[in-house]
mmCIF file of C-alpha atoms and ligand atoms in Angstrom:
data_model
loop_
_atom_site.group_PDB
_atom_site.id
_atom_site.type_symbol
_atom_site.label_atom_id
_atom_site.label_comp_id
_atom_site.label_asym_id
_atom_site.label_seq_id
_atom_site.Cartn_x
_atom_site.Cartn_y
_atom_site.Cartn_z
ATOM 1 C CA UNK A 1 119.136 142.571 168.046
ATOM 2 C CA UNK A 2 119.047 138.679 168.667
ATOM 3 C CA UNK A 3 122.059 136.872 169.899
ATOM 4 C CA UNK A 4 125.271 136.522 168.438
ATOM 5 C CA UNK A 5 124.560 132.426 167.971
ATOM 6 C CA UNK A 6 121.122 133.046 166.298
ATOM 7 C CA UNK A 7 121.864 136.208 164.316
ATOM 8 C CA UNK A 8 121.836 135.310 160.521
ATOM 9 C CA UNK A 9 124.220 137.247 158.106
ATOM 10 C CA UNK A 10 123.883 138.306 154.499
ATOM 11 C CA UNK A 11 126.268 137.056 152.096
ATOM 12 C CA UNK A 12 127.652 140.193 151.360
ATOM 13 C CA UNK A 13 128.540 140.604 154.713
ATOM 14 C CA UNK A 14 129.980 137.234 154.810
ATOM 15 C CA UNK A 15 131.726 138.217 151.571
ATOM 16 C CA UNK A 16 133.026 141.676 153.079
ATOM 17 C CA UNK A 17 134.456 139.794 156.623
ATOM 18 C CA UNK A 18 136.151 137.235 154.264
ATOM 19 C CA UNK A 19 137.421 140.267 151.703
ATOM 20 C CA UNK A 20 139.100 141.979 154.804
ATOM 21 C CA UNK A 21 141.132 138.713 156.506
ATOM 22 C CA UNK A 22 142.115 138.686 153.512
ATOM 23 C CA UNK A 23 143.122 142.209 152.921
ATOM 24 C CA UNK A 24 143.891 143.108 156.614
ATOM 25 C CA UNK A 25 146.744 140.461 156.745
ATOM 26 C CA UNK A 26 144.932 140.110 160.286
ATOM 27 C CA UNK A 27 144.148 136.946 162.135
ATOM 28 C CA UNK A 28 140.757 136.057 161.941
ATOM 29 C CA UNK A 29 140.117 135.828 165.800
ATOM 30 C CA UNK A 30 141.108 140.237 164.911
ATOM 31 C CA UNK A 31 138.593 140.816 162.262
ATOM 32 C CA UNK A 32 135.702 138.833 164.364
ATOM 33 C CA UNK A 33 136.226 140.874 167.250
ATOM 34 C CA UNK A 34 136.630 144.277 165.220
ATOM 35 C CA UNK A 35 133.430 143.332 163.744
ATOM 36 C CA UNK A 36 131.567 141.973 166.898
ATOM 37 C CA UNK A 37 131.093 138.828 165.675
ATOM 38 C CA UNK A 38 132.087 135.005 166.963
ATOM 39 C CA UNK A 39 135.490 133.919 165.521
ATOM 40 C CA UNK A 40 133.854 130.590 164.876
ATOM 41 C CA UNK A 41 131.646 131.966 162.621
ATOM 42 C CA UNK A 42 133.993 133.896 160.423
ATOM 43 C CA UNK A 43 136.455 130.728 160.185
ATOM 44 C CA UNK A 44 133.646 128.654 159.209
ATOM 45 C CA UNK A 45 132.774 131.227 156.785
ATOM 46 C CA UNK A 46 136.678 131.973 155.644
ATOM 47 C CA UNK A 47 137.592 127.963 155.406
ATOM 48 C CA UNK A 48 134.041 127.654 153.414
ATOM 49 C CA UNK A 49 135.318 130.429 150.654
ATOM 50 C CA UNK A 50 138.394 128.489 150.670
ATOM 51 C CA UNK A 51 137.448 125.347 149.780
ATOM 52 C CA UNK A 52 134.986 126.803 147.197
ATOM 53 C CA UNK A 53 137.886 128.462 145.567
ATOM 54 C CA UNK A 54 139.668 125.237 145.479
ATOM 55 C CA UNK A 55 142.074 126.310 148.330
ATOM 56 C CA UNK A 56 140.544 124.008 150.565
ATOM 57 C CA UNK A 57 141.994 121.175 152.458
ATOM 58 C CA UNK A 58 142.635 118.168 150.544
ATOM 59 C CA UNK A 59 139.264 116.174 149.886
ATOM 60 C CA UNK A 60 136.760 119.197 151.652
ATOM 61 C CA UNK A 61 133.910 119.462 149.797
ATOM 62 C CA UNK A 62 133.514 123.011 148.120
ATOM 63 C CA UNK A 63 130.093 124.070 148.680
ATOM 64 C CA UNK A 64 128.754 122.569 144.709
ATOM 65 C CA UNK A 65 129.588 119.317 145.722
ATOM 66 C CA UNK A 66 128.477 119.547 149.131
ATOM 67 C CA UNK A 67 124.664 120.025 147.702
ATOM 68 C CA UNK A 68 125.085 117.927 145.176
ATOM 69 C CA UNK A 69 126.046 115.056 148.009
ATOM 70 C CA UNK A 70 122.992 116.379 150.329
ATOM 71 C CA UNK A 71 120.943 115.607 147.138
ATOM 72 C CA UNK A 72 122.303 112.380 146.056
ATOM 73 C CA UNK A 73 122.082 111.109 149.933
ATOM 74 C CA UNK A 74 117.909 112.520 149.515
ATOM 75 C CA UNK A 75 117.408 110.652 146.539
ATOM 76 C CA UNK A 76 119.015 107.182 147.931
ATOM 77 C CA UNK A 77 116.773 107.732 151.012
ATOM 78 C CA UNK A 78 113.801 107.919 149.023
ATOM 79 C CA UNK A 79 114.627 105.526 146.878
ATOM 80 C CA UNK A 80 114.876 103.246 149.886
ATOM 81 C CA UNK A 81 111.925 104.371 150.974
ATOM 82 C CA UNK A 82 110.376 103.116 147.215
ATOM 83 C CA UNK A 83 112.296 99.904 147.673
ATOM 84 C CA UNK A 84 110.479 99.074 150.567
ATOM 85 C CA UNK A 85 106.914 99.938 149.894
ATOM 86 C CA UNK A 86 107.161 97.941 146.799
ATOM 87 C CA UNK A 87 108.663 95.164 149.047
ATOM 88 C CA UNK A 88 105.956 95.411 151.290
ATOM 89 C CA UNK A 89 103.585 95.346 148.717
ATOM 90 C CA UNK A 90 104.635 92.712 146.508
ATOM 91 C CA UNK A 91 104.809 90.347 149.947
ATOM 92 C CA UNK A 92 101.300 91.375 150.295
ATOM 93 C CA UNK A 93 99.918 90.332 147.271
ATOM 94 C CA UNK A 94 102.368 87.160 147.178
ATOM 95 C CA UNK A 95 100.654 85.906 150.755
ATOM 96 C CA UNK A 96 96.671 87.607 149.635
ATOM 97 C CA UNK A 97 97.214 84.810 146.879
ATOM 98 C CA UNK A 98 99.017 81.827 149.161
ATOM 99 C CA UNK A 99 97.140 82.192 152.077
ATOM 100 C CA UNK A 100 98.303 82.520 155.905
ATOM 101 C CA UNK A 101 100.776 79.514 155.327
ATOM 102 C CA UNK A 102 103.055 82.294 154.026
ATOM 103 C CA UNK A 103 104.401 83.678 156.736
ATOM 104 C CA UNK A 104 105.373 87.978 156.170
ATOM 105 C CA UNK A 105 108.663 87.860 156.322
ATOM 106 C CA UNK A 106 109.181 84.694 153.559
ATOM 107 C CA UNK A 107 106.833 87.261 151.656
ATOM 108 C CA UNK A 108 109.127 89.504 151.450
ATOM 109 C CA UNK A 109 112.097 87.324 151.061
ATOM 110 C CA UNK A 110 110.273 85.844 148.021
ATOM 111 C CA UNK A 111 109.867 89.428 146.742
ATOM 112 C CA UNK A 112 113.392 89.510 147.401
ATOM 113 C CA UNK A 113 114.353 86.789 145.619
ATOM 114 C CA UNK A 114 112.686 87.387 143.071
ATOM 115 C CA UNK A 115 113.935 90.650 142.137
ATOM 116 C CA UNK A 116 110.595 91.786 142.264
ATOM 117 C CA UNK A 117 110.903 94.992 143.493
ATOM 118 C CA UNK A 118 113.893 97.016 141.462
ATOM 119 C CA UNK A 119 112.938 100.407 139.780
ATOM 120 C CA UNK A 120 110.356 100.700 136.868
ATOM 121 C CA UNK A 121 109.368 96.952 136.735
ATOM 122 C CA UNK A 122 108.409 97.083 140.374
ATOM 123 C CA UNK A 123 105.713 99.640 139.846
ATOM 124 C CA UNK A 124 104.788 97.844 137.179
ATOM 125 C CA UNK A 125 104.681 94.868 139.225
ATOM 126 C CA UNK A 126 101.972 96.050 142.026
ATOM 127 C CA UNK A 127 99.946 97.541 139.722
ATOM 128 C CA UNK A 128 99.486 94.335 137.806
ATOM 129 C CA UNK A 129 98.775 92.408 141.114
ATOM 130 C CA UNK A 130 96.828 95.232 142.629
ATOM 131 C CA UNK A 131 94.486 95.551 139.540
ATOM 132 C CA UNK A 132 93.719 91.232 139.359
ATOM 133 C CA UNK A 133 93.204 89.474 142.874
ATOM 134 C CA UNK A 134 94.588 86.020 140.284
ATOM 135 C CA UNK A 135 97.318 87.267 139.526
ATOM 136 C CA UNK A 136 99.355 84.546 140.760
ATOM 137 C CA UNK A 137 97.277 81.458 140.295
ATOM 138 C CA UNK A 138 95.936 83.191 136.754
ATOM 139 C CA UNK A 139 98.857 85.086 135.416
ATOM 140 C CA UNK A 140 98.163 86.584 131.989
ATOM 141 C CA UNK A 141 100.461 85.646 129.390
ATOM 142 C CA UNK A 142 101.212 89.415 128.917
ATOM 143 C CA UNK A 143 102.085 89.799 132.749
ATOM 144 C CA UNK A 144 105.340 91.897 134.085
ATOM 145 C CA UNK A 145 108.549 89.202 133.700
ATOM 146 C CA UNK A 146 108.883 90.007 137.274
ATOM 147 C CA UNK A 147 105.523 88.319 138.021
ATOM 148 C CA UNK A 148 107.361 85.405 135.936
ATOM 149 C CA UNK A 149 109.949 85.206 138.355
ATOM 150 C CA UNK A 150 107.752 85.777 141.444
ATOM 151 C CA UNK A 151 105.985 82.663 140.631
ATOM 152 C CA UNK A 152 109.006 80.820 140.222
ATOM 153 C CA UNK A 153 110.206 82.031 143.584
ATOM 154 C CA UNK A 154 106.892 81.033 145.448
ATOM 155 C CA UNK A 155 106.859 77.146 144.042
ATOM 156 C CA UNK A 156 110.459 77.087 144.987
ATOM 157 C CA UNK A 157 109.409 78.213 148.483
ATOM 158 C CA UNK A 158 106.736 74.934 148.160
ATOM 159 C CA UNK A 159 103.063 77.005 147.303
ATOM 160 C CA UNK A 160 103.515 75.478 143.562
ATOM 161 C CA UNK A 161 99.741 74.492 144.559
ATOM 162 C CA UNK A 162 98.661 77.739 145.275
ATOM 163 C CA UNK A 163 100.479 79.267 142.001
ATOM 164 C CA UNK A 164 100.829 79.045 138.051
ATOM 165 C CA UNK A 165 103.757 79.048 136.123
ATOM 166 C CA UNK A 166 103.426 81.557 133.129
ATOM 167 C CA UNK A 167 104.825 79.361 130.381
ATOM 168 C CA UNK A 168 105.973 80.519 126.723
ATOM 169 C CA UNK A 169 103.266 81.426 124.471
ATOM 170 C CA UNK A 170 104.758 78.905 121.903
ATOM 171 C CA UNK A 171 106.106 75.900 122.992
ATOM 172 C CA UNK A 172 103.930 75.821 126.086
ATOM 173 C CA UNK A 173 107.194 75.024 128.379
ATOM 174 C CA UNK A 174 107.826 77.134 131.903
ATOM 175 C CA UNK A 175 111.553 76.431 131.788
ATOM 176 C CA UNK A 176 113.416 77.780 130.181
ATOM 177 C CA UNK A 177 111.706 81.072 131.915
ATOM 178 C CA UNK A 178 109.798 82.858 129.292
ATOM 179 C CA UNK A 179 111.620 86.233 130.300
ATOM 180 C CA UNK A 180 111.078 87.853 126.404
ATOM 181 C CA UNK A 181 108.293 89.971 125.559
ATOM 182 C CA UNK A 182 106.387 88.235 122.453
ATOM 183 C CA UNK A 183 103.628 90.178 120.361
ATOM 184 C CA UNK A 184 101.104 87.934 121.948
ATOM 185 C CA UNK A 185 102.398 87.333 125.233
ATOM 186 C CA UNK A 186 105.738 85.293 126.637
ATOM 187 C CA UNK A 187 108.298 83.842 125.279
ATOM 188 C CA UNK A 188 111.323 81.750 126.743
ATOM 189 C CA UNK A 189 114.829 83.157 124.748
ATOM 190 C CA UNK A 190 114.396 80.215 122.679
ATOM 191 C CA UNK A 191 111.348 80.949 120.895
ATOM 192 C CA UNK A 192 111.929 84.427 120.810
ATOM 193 C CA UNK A 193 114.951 84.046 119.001
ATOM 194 C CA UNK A 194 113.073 81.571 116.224
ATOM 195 C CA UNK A 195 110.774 84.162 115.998
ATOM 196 C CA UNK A 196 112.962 86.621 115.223
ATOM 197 C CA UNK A 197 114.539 85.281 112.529
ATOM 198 C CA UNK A 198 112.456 86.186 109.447
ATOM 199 C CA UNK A 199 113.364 85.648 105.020
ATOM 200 C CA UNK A 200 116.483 88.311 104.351
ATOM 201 C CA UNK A 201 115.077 90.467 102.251
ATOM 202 C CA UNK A 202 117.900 89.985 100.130
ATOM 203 C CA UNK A 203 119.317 86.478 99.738
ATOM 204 C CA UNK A 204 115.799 84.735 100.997
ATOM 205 C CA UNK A 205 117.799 82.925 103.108
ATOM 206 C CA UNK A 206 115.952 83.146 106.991
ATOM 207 C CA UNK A 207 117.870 84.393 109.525
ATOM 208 C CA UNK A 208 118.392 86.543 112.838
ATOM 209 C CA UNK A 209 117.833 89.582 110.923
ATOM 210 C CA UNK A 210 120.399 92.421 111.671
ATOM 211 C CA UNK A 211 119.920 96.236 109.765
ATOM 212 C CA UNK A 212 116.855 97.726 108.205
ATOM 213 C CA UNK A 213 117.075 98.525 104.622
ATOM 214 C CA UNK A 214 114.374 100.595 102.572
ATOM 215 C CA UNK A 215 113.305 96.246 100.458
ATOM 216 C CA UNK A 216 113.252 95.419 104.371
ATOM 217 C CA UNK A 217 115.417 93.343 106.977
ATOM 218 C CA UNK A 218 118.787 92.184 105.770
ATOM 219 C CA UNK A 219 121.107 89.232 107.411
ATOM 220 C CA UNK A 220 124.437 89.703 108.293
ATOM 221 C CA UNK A 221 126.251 88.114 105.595
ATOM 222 C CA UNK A 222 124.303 90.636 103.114
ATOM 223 C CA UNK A 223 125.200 93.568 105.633
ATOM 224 C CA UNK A 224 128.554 92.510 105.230
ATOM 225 C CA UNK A 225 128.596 92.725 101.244
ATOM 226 C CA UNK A 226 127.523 96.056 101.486
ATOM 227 C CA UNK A 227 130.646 98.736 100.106
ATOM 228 C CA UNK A 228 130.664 100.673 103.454
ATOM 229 C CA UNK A 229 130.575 97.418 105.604
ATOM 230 C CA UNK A 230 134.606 97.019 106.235
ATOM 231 C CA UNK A 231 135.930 100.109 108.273
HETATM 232 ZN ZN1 LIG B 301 109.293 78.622 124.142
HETATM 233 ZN ZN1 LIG B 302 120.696 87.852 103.361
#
């Protein structure tokens, strides 16, 4: 037999010490000692039962929500974790392409600034930089838009010499930023929103187009003529 403070218990012994406080109408400190155990244990065990019933305190935690908080606080660790790795990462490439003159920790405030580093895009981010050493002074026009706004954050720092601007794929300008996703490559929001307007299927008329239809895209004045528009 171990000692009392490292002995482990099944649950249905747990269960059957809870069942008899219960039952007995006995203090707990009673049932512990009738059943050799430490009264600490059982009341943890008793006010744990409790709270799982909902007869907790106010605001304890029945045992659910406790794992369900150990699990959220895992996953904001490791996302932390992500956060900075891709932090790290994107400073690295930012100062591989400016040179020494960039110190490590403007790196990563650039990264920062940048919003270079935030879920999905980030990953996308370092892979795009890991796979092409010019990233940065030879960004593709198909690059991540958070490459678009790294650049901008490294001129504003003052290594515009040492970087390229992606500019929009149609009118050739860097500002506005070309943030949208074109079929061949960047656009600022206001080409992409020329380009989107196409001929209304219907009326001819060429326009931001706004529901599908079997004859193709419709405007929204047609949309609205339709009998089931109004409701
Ligand atoms: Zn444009
Ligand atoms: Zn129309």
């Amino acid at each position: 037999m171990g000692s009392k403070y490292t002995k482990r218990y099944t649950e249905e012994f747990k269960r059957d010490a809870i069942a008899l406080v219960d039952s007995s109408g006995k203090t707990v400190t009673a049932v512990a000692r009738e059943l050799g155990i430490s009264s600490e244990s059982l009341r943890g065990w008793y006010r744990r039962a409790k709270a799982d019933r909902g007869e907790g305190a106010p605001g304890e935690l029945t045992s659910a929500e406790r794992e369900e908080l150990r699990r959220l606080r895992r996953e904001n660790r490791e996302q932390q974790q992500t956060i900075e790795i891709l932090k790290k990462a994107t400073a690295f490439f930012a100062r591989s392409a400016v040179g020494d003159s960039l110190a490590f920790e403007q790196a990563q405030a650039v990264a920062e600034e940048a919003r270079a580093w935030r879920g999905a895009n980030a990953f996308r981010l370092v892979r795009y930089l890991s796979d092409r050493p010019d990233a940065l002074s030879m960004p593709s026009s198909d690059c991540p838009t958070c490459v678009v706004r790294l650049l901008v954050a490294l001129t504003a720092a003052g290594h515009g010499d040492k970087v390229t601007l992606v500019a929009c794929g149609d009118c050739g300008r860097t500002d506005p930023l070309p943030t949208n996703n074109g079929p061949e490559g960047r656009l600022c929001s206001r080409c992409a929103g020329r380009r989107a307007k196409k001929p209304c299927a219907r009326c001819g008329k060429v326009a931001s187009i706004y529901a599908r239809r079997p004859e193709g895209g419709i405007c929204n004045p047609c949309r609205d003529k339709e009998p089931d528009a109004k409701e």
